[in-house]
Coordinates of C-alpha atoms in Angstrom, one line a residue:
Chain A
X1 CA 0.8 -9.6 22.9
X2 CA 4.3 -8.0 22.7
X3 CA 3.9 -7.8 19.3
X4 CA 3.7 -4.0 18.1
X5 CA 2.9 -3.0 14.6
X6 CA 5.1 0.1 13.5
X7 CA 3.8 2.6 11.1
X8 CA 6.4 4.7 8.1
X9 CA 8.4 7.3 10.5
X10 CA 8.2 5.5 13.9
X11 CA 11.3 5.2 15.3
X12 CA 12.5 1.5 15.7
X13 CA 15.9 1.8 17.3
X14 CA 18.5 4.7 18.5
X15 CA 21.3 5.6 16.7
X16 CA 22.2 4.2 12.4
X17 CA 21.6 0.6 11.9
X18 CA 21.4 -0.4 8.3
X19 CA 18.6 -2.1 7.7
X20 CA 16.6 -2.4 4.3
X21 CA 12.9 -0.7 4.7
X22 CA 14.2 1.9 7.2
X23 CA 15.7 5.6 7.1
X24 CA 18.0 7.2 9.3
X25 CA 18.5 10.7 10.0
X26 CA 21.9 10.3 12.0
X27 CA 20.8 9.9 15.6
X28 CA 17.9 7.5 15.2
X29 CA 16.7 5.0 12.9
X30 CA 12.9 4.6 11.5
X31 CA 10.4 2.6 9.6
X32 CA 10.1 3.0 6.3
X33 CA 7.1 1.0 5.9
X34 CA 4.5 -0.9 7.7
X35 CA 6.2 -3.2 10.1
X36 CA 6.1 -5.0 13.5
X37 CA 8.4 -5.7 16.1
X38 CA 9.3 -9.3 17.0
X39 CA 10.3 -10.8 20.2
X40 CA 13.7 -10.1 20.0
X41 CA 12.6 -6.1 19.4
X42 CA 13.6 -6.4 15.7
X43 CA 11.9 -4.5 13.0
X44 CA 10.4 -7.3 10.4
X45 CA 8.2 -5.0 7.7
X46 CA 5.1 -6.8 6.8
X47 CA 5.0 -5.0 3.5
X48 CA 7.3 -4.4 0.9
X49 CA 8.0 -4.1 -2.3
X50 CA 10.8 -6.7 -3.7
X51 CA 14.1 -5.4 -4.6
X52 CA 16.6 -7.6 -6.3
X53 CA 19.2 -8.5 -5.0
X54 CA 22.1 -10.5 -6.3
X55 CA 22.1 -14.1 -5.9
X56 CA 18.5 -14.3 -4.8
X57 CA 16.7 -17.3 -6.6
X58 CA 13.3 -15.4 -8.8
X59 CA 10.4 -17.6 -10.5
X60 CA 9.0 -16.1 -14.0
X61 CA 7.2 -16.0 -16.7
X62 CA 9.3 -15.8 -20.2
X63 CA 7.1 -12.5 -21.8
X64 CA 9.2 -12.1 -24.7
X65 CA 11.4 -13.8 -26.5
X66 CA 14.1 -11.5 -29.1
X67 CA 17.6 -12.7 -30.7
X68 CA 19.1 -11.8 -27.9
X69 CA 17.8 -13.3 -24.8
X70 CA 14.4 -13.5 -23.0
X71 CA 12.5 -11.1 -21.6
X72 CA 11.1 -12.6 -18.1
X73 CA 8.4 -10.8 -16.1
X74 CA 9.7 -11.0 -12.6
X75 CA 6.7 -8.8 -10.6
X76 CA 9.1 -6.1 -11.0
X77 CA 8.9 -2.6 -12.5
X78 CA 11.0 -4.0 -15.4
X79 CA 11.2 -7.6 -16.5
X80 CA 14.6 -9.6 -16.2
X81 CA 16.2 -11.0 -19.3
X82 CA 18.4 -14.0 -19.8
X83 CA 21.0 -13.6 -22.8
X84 CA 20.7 -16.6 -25.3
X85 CA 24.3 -17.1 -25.2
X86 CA 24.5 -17.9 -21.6
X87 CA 22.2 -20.7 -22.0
X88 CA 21.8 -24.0 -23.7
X89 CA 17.7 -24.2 -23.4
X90 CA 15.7 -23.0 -26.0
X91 CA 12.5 -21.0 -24.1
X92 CA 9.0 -20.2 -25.5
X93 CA 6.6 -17.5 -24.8
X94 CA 4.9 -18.3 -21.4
X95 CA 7.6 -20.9 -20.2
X96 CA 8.0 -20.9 -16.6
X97 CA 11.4 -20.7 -15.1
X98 CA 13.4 -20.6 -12.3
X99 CA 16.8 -19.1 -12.0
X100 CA 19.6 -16.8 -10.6
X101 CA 20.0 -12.8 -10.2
X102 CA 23.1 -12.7 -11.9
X103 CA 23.3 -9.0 -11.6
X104 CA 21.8 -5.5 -11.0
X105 CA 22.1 -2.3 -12.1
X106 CA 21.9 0.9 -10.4
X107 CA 18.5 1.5 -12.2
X108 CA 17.8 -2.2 -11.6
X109 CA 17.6 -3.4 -14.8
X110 CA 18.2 -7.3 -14.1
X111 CA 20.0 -10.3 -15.4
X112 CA 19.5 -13.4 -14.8
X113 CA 21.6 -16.6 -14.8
X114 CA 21.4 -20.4 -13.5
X115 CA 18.4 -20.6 -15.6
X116 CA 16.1 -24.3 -15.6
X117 CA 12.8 -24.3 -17.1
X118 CA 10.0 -25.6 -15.1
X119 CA 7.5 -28.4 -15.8
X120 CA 3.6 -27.0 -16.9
X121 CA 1.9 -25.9 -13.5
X122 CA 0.8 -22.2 -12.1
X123 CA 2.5 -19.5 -11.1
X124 CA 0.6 -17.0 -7.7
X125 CA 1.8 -14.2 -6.4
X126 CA 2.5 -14.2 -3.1
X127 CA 3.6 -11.1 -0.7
X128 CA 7.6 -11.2 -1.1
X129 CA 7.8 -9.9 2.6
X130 CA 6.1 -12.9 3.7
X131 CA 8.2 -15.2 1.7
X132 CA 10.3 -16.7 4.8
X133 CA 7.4 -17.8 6.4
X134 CA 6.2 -20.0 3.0
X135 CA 9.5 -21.5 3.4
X136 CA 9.9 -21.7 7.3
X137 CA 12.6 -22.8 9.1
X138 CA 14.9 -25.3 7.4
X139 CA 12.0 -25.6 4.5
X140 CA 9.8 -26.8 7.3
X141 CA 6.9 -25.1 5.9
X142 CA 7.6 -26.1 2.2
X143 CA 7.8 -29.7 2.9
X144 CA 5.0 -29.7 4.5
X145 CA 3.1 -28.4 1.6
X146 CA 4.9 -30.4 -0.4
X147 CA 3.8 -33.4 1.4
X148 CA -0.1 -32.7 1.4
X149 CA -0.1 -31.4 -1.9
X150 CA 1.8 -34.2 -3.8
X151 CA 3.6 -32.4 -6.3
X152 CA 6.4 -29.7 -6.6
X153 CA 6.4 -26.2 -5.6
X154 CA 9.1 -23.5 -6.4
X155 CA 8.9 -20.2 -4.7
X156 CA 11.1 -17.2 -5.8
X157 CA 12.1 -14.3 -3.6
X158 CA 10.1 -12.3 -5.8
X159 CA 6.8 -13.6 -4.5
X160 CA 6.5 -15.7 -7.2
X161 CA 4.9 -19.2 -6.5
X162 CA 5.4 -21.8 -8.8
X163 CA 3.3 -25.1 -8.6
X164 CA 3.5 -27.9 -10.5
X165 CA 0.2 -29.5 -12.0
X166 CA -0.1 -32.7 -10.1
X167 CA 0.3 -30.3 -7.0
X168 CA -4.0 -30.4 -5.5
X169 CA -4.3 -26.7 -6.8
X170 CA -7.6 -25.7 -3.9
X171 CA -6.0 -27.3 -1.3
X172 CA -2.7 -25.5 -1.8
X173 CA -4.3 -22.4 -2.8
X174 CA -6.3 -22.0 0.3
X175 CA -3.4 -23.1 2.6
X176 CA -1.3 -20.7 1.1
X177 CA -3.8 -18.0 1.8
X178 CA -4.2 -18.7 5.0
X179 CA -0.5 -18.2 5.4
X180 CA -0.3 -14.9 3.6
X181 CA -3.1 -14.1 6.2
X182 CA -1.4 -15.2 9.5
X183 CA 2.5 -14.5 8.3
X184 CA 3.1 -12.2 11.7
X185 CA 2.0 -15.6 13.7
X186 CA 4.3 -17.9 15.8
X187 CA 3.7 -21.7 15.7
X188 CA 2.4 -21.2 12.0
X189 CA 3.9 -24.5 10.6
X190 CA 2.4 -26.5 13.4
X191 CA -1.3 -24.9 13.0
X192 CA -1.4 -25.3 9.3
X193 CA -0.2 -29.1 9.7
X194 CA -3.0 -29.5 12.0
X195 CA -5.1 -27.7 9.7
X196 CA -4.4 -29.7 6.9
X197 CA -4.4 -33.1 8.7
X198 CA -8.2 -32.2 9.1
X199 CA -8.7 -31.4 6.2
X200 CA -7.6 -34.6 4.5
X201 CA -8.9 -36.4 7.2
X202 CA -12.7 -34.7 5.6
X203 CA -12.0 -35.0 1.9
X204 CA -12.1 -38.3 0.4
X205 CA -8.5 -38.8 -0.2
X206 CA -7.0 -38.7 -3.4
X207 CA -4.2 -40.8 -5.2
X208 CA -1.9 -37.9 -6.5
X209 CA -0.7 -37.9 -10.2
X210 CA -2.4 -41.3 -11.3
X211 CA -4.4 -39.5 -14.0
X212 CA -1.3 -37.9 -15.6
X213 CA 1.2 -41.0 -15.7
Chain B
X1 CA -20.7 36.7 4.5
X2 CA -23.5 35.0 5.9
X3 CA -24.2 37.8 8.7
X4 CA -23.8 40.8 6.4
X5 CA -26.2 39.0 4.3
X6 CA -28.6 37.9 6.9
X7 CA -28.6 34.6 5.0
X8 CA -28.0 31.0 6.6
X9 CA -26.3 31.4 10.3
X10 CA -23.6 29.5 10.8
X11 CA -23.0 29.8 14.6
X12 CA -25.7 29.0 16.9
X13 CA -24.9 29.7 20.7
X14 CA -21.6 28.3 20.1
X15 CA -22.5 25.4 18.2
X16 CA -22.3 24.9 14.7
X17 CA -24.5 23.8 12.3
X18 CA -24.1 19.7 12.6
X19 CA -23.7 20.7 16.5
X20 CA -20.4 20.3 16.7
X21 CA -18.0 22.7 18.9
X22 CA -15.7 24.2 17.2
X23 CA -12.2 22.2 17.5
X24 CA -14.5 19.3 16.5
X25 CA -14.3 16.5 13.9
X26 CA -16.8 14.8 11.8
X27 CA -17.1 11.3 12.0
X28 CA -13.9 9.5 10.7
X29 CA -14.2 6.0 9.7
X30 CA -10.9 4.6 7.6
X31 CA -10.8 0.8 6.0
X32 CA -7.6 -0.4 4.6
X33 CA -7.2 -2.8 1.8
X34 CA -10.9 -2.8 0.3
X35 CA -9.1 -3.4 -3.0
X36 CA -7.4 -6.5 -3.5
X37 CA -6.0 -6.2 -7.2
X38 CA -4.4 -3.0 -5.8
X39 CA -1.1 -2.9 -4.3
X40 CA -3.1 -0.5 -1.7
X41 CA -6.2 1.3 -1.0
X42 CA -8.0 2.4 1.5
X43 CA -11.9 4.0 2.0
X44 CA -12.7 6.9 4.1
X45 CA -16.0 8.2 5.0
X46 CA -15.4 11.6 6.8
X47 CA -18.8 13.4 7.3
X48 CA -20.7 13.0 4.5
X49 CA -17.6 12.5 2.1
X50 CA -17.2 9.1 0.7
X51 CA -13.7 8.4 -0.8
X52 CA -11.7 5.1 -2.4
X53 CA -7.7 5.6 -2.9
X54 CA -6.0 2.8 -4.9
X55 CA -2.1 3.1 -4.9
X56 CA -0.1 1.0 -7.7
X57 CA 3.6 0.9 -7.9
X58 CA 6.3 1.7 -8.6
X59 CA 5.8 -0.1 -11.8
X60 CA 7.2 0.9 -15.1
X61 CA 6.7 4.7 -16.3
X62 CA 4.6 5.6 -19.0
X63 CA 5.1 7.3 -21.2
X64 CA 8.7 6.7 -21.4
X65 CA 10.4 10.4 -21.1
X66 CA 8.1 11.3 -17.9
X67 CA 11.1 8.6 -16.0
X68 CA 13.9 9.7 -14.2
X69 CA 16.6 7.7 -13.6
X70 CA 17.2 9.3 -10.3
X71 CA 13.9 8.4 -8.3
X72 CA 10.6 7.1 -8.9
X73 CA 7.7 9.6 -10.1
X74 CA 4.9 10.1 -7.6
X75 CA 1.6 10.6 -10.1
X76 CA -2.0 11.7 -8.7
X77 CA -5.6 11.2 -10.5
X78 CA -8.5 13.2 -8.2
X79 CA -11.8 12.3 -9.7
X80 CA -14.9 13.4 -8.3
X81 CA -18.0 11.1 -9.5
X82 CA -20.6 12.8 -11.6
X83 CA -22.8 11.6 -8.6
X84 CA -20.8 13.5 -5.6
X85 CA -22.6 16.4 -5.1
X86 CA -25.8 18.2 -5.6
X87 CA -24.9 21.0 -8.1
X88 CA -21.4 21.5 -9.8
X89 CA -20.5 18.4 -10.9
X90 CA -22.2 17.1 -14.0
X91 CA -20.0 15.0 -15.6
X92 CA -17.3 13.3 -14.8
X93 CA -13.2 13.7 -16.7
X94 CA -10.8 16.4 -16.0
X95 CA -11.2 19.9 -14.8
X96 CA -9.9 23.1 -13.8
X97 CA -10.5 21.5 -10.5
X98 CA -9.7 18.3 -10.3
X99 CA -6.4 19.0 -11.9
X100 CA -5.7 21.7 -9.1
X101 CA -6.3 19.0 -6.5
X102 CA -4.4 16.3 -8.5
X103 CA -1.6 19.0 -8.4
X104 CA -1.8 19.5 -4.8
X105 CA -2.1 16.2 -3.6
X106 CA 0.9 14.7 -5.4
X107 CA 2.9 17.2 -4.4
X108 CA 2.2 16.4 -0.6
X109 CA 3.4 12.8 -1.5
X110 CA 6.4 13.7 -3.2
X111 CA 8.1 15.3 0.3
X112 CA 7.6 12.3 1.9
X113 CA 7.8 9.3 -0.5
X114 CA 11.2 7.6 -0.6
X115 CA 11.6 7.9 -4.1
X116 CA 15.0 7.3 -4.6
X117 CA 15.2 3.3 -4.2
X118 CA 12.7 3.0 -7.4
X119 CA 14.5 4.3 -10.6
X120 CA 12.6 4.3 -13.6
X121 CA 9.4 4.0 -12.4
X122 CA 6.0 5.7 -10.8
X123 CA 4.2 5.2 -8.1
X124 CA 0.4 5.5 -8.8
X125 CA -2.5 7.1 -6.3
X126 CA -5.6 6.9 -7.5
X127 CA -8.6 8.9 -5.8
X128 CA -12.1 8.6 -6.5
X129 CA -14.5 10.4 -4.3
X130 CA -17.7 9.1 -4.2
X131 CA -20.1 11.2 -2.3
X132 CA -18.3 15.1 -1.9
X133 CA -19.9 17.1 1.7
X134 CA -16.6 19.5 1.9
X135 CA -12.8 18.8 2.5
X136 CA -13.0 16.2 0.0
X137 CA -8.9 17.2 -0.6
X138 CA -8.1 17.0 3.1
X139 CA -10.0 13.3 3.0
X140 CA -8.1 12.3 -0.1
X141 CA -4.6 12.9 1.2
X142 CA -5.9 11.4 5.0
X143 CA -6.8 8.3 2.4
X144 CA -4.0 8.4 0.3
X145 CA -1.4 7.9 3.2
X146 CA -3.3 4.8 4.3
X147 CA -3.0 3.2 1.1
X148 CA 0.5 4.3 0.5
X149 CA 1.5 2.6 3.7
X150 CA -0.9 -0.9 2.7
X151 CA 0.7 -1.0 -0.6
X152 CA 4.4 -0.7 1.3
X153 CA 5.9 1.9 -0.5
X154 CA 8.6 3.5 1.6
X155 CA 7.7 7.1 3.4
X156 CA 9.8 9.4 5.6
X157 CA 6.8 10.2 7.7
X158 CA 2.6 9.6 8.0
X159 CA 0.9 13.0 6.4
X160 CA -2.3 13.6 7.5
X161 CA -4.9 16.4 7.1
X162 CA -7.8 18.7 8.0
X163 CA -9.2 22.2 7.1
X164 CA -9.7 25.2 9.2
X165 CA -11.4 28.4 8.6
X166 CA -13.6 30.5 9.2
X167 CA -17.8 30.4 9.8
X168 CA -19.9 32.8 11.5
X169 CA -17.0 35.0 12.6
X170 CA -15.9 31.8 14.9
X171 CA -12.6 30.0 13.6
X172 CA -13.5 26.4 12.9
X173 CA -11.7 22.9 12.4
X174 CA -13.3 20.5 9.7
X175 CA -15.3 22.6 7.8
X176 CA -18.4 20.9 6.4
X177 CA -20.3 21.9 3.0
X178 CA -22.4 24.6 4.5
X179 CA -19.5 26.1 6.2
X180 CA -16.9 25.8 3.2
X181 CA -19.4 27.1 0.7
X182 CA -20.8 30.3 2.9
X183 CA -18.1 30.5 5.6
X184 CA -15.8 33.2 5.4
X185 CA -12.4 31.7 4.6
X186 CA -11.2 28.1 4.3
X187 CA -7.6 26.7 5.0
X188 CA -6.9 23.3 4.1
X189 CA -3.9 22.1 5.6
X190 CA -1.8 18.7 5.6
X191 CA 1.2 18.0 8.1
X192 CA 3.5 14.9 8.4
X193 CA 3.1 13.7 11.6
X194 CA 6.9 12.9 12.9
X195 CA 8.6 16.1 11.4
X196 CA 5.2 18.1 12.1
X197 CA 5.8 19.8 8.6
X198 CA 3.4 21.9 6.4
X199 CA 2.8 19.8 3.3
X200 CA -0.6 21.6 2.3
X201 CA -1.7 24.9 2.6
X202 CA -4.4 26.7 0.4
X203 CA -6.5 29.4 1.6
X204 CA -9.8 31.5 0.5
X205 CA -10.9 33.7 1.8
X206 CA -9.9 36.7 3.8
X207 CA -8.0 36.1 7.5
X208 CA -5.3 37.9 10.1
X209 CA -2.3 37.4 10.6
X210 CA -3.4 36.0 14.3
X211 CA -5.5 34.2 13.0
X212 CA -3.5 32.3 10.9
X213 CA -1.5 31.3 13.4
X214 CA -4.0 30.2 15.5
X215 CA -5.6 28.1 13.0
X216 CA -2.3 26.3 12.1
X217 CA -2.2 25.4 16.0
X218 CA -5.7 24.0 15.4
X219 CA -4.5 22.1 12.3
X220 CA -1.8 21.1 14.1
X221 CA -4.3 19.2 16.7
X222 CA -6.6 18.2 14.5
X223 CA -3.8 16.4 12.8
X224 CA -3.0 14.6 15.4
X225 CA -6.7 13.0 15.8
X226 CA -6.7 12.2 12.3
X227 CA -3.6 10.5 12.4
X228 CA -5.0 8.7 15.7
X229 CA -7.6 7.1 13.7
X230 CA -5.5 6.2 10.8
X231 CA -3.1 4.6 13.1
X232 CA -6.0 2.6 14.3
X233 CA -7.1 1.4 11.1
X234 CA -4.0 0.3 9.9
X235 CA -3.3 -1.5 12.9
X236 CA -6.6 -3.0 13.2
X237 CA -5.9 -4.2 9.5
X238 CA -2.9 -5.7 10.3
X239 CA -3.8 -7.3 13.6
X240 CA -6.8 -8.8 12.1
X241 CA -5.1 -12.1 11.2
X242 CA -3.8 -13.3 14.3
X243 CA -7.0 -14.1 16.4
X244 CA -9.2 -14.7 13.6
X245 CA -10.1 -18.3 13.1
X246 CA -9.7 -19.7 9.5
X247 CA -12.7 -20.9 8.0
X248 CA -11.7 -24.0 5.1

């Protein structure tokens, strides 16, 4: 394997390169936190801790609900919060929503914009470093999901993983383990459609949202 | 002490009391993320010490006025069990000693913790030691840099640590209980591993100036096998995915 996991303070390249989860001291750059390199001999952490960034679409909870705005917990040291003037909706306490980082500030207090609510369902967390490869490539690995699952699925860069009710909750939940398990792996769409053709193949198969029309 | 007094002899034909040689470690065994509701943790079991670190953060400071705006706030609990040793420790809760150590081993974390990209918040390490045999502080920082660096919080550098002293007139690395408790002196020591910096160092105990700065040449290599076998773990940790086959 060329792959080769990087622990904080190993040096990843020579000279400054500006990279988040890294550190420079002028003459050489390092890891910041525990990371790997891929084939292209790129530093890609495989833990971190989600920073907001603006633009960058974020699934919540609403945890609080004042005259002026919402409070949303976003996994985040600090929840984000959506001014009521900015919107049209009218939220309740444990809505679900997903929206847009509308801006940070520099002690990352967040505000969020672009805001729709979403349908009842269930909200994982999921590690935001890994986040890509739930997606894949051209929402390869989405779809897919998607597909198997029958129903809707948001994910946030946050690491939060919104799934509507009609989605098949076990199914999902254990592919979606799986992939938090084998994130650092290449040919990961392909092996969990194989995995999940078997595994429909074994269940009796189920006619998705019948019960809830 | 234990010569003078004729009492237990720590030094027999060049071997110690476990019969180890002197520049030797105790068995080392490190196990990252044993706790899943943490952000990290890790478990060490380092001679007869027994130790789980849970790291969780940076999440929102409390109380309020301990924040900075500046950089996130490192903050330590060290806990022995009421169950960890034989004699002192009856009871669990805070102590003279436990705060010390607390003390000690947050400050170790705050040089190397990249505080500055979490305003506003703390960053939480949580040690519990479970069974105490001697160098339960060394064994808490060794455990506290593995579950830093599970949980992803940003570091300058690895830290890890070991104690030196002195036992039966022989300078020794990784004392054990026996040879903290009737040794002559005891030097606990903690160094990050790029920079090679002294985060750590206590003493008790009475020692020359030569031999102080042999002993931090023995901490320096005793370091460096620690930090071997933490490297190991974490890598084995984060390896583990790739050949393992999924079970449905």
């Amino acid at each position: 394997m060329d792959r080769k996991i990087v622990l904080p303070g190993e040096k990843i390249a020579d000279g400054r390169i500006n990279a988040p989860n890294t550190f420079s001291d002028g003459t050489a750059t390092y890891a910041a936190v525990i990371g790997m390199m891929d084939e292209e001999n790129r530093y890609v952490p495989l833990e971190n801790r989600y920073k907001p960034v603006v633009g960058d679409v974020v699934v919540g909870m609403v945890t609080d609900v004042r005259h002026a705005g919402y409070e949303v917990d976003l996994n985040l040291p600090e929840g984000g919060f959506i001014p009521t003037r900015d919107i049209r909706l009218t939220l309740q306490l444990g809505d679900f929503v997903i929206c847009k980082i509308k801006s940070v500030n520099e002690v990352g207090d967040v505000d969020l914009g672009e805001v729709r609510r979403l349908p009842k369902g269930k909200i994982i967390e999921f590690p935001s470093a890994k986040v890509p490869r739930l997606i894949g490539r051209k929402s390869s690995m989405l779809n897919l999901l998607k597909d198997y699952s029958g129903g809707e699925i948001m994910v946030g860069n946050n690491g939060y993983v919104w799934m509507s009710e009609r989605c098949d909750m076990p199914l999902l939940l254990k592919t979606i383990k799986v992939i938090e398990r084998k994130a650092h792996k290449s040919g990961l769409t392909d092996e969990i459609a194989n995995m999940l053709k078997q595994e429909k193949g074994e269940r009796p198969q189920t006619v998705q949202g019948e019960e809830y029309v | 002490m234990s010569d003078s007094k004729g009492t237990v002899p720590l030094m027999i034909n060049g071997k110690r009391t476990d019969g180890r040689e002197v520049e030797d470690l105790r068995n080392l065994r490190i196990e990252v993320g044993i706790i899943p509701e943490a952000d990290g943790s890790a478990y060490v079991e380092w001679g007869g010490n027994k130790i789980v670190c849970g790291v969780y953060g940076p999440r929102e400071c409390i109380p309020r006025h301990d924040a900075s705006p500046y950089h996130s706030i490192v903050k330590c609990r060290y806990m022995m069990s009421p169950f960890a040793s034989l004699e002192e420790h009856s009871r669990s809760g805070p102590s003279r000693r436990s705060t010390e150590l607390s003390k000690v081993i947050r400050e170790v974390f705050e040089n190397v913790v990249i505080a500055e990209k979490f305003p506003n918040t703390q960053i939480d390490i949580y040690i519990d030691v479970l069974q105490a045999d001697g160098g339960t502080r060394t064994a808490s920082i060794t455990a506290a840099t593995v579950a830093l660096a599970n949980a992803g919080i940003p570091m300058k550098d690895m830290v890890a640590s070991v104690a030196v002293g002195k036992a039966g007139d022989t300078l020794v690395l990784d004392l054990n209980k026996a040879e903290d408790n009737f040794g002559q002196s005891d030097m606990p020591m903690a160094m990050s591993q790029k920079d090679k910096k002294l985060l750590l160092l206590q003493m008790d105990g009475l020692l020359t100036k030569e031999e102080v700065i042999e002993m931090v040449g023995m901490a320096e290599r005793g370091c460096e096998k620690v930090n071997a076998i933490q490297t190991s773990a974490l890598k084995r940790f984060y390896e583990k995915g790739e050949d393992e086959t999924v079970k449905w």
